[in-house]
XYZ file of C-alpha atoms in Angstrom:
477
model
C 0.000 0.000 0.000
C 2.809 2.735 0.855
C 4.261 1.931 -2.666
C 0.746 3.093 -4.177
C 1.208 6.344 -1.165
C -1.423 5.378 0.657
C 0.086 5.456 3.789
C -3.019 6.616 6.233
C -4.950 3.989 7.485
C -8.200 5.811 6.526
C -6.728 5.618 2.915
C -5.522 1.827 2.884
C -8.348 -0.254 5.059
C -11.352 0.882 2.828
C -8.939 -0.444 -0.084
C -8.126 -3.573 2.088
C -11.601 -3.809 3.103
C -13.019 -4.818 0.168
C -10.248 -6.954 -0.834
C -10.696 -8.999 2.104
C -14.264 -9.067 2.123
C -14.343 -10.618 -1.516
C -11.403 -13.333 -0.121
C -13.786 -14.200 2.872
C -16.906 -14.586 0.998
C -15.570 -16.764 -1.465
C -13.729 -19.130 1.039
C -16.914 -19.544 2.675
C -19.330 -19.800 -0.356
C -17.036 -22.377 -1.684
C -17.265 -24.117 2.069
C -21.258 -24.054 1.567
C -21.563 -25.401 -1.367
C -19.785 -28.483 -0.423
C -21.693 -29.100 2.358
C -24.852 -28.357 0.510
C -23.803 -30.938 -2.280
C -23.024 -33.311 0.735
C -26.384 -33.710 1.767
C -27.829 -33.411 -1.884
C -29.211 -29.814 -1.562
C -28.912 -26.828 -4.213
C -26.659 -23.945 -3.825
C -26.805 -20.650 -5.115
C -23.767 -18.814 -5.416
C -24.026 -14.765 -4.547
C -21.441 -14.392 -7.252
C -20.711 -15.668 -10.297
C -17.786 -15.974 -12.293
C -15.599 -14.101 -13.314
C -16.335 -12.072 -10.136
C -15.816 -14.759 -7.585
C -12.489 -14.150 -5.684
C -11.034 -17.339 -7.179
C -11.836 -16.615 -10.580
C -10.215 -13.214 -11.070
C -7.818 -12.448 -8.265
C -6.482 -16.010 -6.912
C -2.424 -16.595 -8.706
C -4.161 -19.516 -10.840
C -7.609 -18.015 -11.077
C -9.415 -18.643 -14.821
C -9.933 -14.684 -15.371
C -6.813 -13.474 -14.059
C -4.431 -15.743 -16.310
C -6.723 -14.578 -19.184
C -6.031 -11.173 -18.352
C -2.490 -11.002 -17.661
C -1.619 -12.623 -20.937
C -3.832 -10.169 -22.775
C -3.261 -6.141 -23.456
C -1.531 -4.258 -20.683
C -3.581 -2.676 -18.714
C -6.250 -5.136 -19.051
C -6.306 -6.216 -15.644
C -7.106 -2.580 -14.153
C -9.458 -2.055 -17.151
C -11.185 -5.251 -15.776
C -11.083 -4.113 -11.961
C -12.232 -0.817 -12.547
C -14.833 -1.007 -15.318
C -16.482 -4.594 -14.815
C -15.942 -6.038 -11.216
C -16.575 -3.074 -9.043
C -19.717 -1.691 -11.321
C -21.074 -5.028 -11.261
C -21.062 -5.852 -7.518
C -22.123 -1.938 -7.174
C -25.388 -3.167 -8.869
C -26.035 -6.602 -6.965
C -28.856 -5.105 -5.230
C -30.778 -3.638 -7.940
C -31.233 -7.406 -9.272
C -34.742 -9.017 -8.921
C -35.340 -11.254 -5.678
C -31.451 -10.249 -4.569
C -30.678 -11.731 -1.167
C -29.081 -10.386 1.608
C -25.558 -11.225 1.352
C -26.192 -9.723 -2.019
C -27.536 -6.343 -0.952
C -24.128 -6.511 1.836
C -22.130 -7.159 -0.863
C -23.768 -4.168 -3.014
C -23.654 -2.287 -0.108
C -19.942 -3.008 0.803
C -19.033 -1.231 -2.906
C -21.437 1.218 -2.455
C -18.585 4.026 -2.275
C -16.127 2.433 -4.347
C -16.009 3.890 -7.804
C -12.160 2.311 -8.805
C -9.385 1.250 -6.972
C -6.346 3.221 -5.546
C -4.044 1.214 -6.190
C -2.186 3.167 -8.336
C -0.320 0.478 -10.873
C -1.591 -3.116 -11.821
C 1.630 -4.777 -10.620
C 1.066 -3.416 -7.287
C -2.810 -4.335 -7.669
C -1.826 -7.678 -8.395
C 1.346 -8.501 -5.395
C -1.329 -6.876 -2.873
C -3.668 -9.718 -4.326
C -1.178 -12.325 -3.461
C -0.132 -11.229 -0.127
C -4.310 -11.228 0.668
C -4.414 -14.789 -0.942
C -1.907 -16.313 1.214
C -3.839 -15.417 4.199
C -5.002 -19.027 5.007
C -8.924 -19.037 6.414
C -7.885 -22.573 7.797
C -6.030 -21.321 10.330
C -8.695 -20.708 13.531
C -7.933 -19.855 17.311
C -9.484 -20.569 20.510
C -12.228 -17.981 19.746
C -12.924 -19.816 16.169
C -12.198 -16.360 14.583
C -10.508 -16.613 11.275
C -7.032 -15.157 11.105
C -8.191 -12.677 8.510
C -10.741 -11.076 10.714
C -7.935 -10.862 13.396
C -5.615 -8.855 10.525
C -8.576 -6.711 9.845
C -9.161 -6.004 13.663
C -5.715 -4.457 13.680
C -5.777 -2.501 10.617
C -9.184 -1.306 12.391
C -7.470 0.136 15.423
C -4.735 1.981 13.617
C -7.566 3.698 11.903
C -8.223 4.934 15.235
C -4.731 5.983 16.395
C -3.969 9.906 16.678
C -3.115 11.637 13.550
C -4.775 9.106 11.376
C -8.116 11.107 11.626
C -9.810 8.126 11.970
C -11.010 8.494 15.702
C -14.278 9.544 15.544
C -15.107 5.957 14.334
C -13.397 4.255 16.673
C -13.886 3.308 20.630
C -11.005 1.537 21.875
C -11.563 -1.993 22.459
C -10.847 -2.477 26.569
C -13.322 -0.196 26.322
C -16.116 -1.898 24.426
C -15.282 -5.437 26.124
C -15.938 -3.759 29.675
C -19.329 -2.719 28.552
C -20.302 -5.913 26.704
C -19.262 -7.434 29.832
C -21.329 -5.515 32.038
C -24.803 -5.571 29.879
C -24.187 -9.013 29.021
C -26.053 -9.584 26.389
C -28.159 -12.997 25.839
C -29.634 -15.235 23.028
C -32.146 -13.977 22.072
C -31.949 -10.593 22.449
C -31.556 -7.679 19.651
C -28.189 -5.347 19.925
C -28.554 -2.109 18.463
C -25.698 0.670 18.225
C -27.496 4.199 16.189
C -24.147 5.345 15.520
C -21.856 2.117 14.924
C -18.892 3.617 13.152
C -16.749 0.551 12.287
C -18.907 -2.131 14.221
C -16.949 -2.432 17.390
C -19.699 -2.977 19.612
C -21.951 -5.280 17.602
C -18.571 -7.100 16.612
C -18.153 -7.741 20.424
C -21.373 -8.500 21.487
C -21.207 -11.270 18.864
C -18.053 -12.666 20.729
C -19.778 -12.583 24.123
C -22.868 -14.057 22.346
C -21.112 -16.651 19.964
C -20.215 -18.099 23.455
C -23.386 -18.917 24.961
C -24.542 -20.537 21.630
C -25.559 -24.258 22.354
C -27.511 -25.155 19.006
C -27.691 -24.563 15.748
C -30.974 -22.724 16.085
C -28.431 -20.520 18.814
C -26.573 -19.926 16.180
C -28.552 -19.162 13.102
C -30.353 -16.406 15.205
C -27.134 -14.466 16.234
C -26.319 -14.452 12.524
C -29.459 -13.190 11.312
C -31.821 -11.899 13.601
C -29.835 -9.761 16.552
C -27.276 -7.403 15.235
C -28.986 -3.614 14.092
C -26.913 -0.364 13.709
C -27.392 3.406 11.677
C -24.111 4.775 9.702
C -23.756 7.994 8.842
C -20.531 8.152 6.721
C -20.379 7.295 3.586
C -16.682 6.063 4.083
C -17.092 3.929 7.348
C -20.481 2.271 6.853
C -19.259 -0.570 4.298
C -15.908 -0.794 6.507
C -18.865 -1.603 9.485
C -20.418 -4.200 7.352
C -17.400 -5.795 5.676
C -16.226 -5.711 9.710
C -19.076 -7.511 10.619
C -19.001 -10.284 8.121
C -15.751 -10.955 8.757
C -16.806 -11.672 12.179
C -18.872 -14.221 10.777
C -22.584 -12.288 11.173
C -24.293 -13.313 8.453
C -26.874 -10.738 8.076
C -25.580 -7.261 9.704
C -28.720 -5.010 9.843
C -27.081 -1.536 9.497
C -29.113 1.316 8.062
C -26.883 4.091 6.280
C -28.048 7.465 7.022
C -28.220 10.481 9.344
C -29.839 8.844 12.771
C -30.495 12.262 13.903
C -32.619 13.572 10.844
C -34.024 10.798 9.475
C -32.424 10.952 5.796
C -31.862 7.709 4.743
C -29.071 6.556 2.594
C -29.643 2.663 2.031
C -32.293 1.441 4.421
C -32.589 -1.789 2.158
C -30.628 -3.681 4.953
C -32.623 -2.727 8.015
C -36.094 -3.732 6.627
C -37.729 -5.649 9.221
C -35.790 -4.111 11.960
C -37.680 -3.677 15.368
C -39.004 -0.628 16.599
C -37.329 -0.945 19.793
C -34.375 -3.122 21.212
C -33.373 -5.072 24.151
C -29.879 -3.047 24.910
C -27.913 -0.287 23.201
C -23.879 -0.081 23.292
C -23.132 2.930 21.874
C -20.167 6.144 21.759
C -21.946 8.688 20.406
C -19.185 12.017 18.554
C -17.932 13.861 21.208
C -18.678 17.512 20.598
C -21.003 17.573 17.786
C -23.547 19.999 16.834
C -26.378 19.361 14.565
C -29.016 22.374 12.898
C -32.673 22.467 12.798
C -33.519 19.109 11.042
C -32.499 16.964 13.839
C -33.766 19.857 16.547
C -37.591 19.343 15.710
C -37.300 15.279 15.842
C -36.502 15.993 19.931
C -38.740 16.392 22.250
C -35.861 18.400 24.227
C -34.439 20.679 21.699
C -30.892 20.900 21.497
C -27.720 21.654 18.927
C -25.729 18.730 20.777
C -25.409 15.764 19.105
C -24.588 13.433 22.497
C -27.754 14.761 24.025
C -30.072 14.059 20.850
C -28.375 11.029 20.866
C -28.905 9.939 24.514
C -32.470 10.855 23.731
C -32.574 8.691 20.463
C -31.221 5.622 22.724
C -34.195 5.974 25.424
C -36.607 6.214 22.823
C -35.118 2.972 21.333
C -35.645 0.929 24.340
C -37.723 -2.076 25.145
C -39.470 -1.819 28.236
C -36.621 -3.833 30.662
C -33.853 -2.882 28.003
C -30.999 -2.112 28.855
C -28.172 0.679 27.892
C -24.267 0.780 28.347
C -23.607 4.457 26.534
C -20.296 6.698 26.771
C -21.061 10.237 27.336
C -18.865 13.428 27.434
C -18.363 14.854 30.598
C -20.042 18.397 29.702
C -23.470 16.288 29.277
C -23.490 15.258 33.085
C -22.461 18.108 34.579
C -24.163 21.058 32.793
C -27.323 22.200 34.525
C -28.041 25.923 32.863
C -29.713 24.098 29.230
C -32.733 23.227 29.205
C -32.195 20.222 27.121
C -29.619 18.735 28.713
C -31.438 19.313 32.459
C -34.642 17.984 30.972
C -33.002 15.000 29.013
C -31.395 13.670 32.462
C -34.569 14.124 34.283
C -36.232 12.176 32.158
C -33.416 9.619 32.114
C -33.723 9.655 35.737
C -37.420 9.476 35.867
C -38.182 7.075 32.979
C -34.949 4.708 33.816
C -32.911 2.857 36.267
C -29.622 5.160 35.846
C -27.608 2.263 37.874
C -23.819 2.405 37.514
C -21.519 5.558 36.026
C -17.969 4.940 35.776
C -15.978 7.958 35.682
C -12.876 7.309 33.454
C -9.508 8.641 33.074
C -8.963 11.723 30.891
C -6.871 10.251 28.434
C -8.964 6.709 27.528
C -9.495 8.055 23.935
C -5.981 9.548 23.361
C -4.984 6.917 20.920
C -8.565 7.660 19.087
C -7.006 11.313 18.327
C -10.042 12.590 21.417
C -9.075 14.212 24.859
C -12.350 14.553 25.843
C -12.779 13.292 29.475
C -15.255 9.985 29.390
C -18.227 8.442 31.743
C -19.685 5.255 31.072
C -23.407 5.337 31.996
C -25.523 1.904 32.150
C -29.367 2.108 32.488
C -32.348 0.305 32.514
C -36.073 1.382 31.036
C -38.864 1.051 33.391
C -38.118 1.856 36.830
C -36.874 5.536 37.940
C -33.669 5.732 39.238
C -33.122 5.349 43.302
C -29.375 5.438 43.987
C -26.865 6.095 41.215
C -23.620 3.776 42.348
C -20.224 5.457 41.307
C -17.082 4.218 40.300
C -14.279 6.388 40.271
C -10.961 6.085 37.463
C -10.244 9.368 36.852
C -7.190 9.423 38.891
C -5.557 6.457 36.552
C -2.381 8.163 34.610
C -3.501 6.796 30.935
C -1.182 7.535 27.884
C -1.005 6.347 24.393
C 1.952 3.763 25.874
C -0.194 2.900 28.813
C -3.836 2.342 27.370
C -6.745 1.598 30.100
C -6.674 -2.155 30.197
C -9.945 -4.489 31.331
C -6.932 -5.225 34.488
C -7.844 -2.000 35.649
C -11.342 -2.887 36.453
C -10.981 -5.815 38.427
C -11.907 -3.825 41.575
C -15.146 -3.127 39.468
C -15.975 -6.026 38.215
C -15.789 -7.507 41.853
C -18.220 -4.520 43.653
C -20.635 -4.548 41.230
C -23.353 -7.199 41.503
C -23.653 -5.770 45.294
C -22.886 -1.971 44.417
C -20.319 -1.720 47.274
C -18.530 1.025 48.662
C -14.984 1.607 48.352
C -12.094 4.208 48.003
C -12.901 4.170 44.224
C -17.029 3.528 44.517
C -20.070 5.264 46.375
C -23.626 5.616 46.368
C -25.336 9.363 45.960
C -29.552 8.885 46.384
C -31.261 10.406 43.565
C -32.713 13.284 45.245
C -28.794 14.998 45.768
C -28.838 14.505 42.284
C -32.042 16.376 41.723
C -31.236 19.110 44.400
C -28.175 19.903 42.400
C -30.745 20.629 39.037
C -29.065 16.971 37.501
C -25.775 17.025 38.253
C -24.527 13.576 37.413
C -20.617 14.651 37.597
C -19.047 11.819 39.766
C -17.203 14.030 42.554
C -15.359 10.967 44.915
C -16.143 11.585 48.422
C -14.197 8.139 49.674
C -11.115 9.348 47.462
C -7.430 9.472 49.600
C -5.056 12.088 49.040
C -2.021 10.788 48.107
C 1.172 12.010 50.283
C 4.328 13.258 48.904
C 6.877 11.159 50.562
C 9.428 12.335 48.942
C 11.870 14.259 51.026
C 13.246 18.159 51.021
C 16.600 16.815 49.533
C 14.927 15.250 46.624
C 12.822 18.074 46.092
C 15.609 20.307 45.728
C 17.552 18.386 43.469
C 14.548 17.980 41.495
C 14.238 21.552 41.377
C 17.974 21.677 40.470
C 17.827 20.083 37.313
C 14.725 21.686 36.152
C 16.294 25.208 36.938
C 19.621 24.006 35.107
C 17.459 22.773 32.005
C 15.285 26.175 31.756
C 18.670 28.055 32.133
C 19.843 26.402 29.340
C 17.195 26.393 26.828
C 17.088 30.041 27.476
C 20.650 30.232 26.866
C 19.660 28.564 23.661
C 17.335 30.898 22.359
C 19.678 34.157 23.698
C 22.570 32.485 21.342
C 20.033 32.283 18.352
C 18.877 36.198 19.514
C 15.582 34.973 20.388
């Protein structure tokens, strides 16, 4: 990829993604068939040749052999002006199925590829097709959805403008975790970005599966999203395949307003859902077409969004949702005072975890971060706290799932500790909805260093300000 100078991981996974998507599908269609000529039932392929994997991009495929040996150029003509229009128009075909619509869907942005010469096209090809689907782990994830895991997370390091679509993964495994979701139940995330949390409810899921039936349904029937981007919603589907759901129901469009994209894969969706895992953009401000959707009118996106989620409830659903710290705390809008009374009112506002300042610094965000985990159909009694905001997180040392232990271990009885505490919901409603987590169990921590270590310290900070300035004197700064 850096020979074609795509260097960014925004510019190289969307060109990966649908390279590895085709490589998947075909290793598995070619898997189905066998067992459905095993048993003596009919198969039908969601792509034919010359646009199966094997046919046009394997070393030895039919097409590709037939293309090399033909006019230069031909190969890239081929790419560009037959496969990618035709998969681009799967959908539009009468009685298309699902994985055809995905498949549409996944090429729904991709006019040509960026690959900027055919001999690079073609070694990138290779290096894809060695990638052996045979080789499984202990999860029974293919090793190709483990590669595109990674490329996944370096979309959402700093600088690689990618963060907005991506919630780092200790973090999305602690909420699973906590909301534990069951067979049975739908999963619904209205602004999904890559897939991260219906990827890993699907892991948390895949292991409670006992049957076939088990199965089938978390494959089909439980996974539902909403995509805005045009850029990241086929990386979220392609994502989601490759974690082996079937039948990702993800809608493309603005959640907020209502203008719909693609909706073709969310028909049949539920009007409400048994939990919500969802990071909603930090900071966001939205105009007059999402405004009059609310019934509390606001420009903030996390607050129309918090509102979206109870809306999308079940009665007894249940909610794991990262918020901004300027949502909880801010008590002079109207919107946001009237959005946590409700929440308050209308749900079981259980657990907040207050988190360090810096959990989103390799997602390019500083914004400080509070997990909050509800449940429709009861008002809230007692919030129960738990208190990391004192954890010194860098890119080098990420928040780990080690660093809720503690948490993990208080929670089913809500006990107290130095990090956790109870606050009765009518402080929180004497304070006009102040949810801010404010540790009142919290130690200081003495200095124990002593005055002749504070000196030197001092010392050599004096000593490297003197000489910087010297520096800048010698350069007649």
């Amino acid at each position: 990829m850096r020979r074609s100078g795509r260097a960014g991981a925004l510019q190289y996974v969307p060109e990966l993604t649908w390279m590895l998507f085709l490589r998947i599908l075909d290793e598995n269609e070619q898997r189905e068939e066998e067992q459905a000529r095993a048993v003596g039932a009919s198969f039908s392929p969601s792509l034919e040749y010359p646009y199966r994997w094997r046919d046009w991009a394997a070393p030895e495929g039919k097409k590709r052999l037939e293309l090399q040996i033909g006019t230069l150029g031909g190969f890239m003509s081929f790419v560009n002006g037959d496969l990618l229009p035709a998969l681009r128009r799967l959908k539009d075909k009468p009685g298309a199925t699902s994985r055809q619509k995905i498949i549409s869907e996944v090429f729904s942005s991709i006019e040509k590829t960026g690959i900027d010469t055919e001999r690079n096209l073609l070694d990138i090809l290779d290096k894809i097709h060695e990638l052996s689907l045979e080789q499984v782990d202990e999860t029974h994830m293919f090793t190709l959805s483990q590669v595109y895991e990674g490329l996944l997370q370096k979309m959402g390091e700093k600088n690689n403008d990618g963060g907005q679509f991506f919630t780092p993964r200790e973090v999305i495994r602690v909420m699973v975790k906590v909301i534990d979701p069951q067979i049975g139940e739908t999963v619904y995330d209205p602004c999904c970005g890559t897939g991260g949390f219906l990827a890993q409810a699907y892991k948390h899921m895949r292991e409670k599966a006992k049957t076939a039936d088990d199965v089938e349904t978390l494959k089909t029937r439980t996974f539902y999203g909403r995509e805005k981007e045009n850029l990241v919603y086929p990386i979220a589907l392609a994502n989601l395949v490759l974690q082996e759901i079937d039948e990702p129901h993800i809608w493309h469009g603005n959640t907020l307003t209502g203008q719909e994209v693609y909706g073709g894969l969310f028909a049949g969706a539920p009007a409400l859902f048994d939990m919500v895992l969802t990071n909603p953009p930090f900071g966001g401000k939205e105009g007059k077409d999402a405004k009059t959707r609310f019934a509390y009118k606001t420009g903030s996106t996390q607050v129309l969004f918090l509102q979206h989620v109870m809306e999308s409830l079940k009665p007894g659903g249940r909610c794991g949702i990262v918020m901004d710290e300027g949502v909880l705390f801010r008590t002079t809008e109207n919107a946001f005072v009237q959005t946590k009374r409700k929440l308050l009112n209308e749900f079981d506002l259980w657990c907040i975890v207050s988190l360090p300042p810096k959990v989103f610094v390799n997602a390019g965000a500083a914004s400080k971060t509070n997990l909050l985990f509800f449940t429709k159909g009861k008002p809230t009694k007692e919030i129960w706290y738990y208190d990391l905001s004192d954890l010194n997180i860098t890119k080098k040392q990420p928040l780990t799932v080690a660093h809720f232990e503690e948490f993990f271990k208080l929670l089913p009885e809500r006990n107290i500790s130095e990090r956790s505490w109870r606050v009765p919901v009518e402080e929180i409603q004497a304070k006009n909805y102040d949810l801010k987590a404010v540790n009142p169990n919290r130690k200081e921590k003495e200095d124990k260093r002593t005055p002749e270590e504070l000196i030197s310290i001092i010392e050599a900070e004096s000593a490297e300000i003197a000489k910087a300035l010297g520096t800048l004197k010698s350069k007649g700064i």
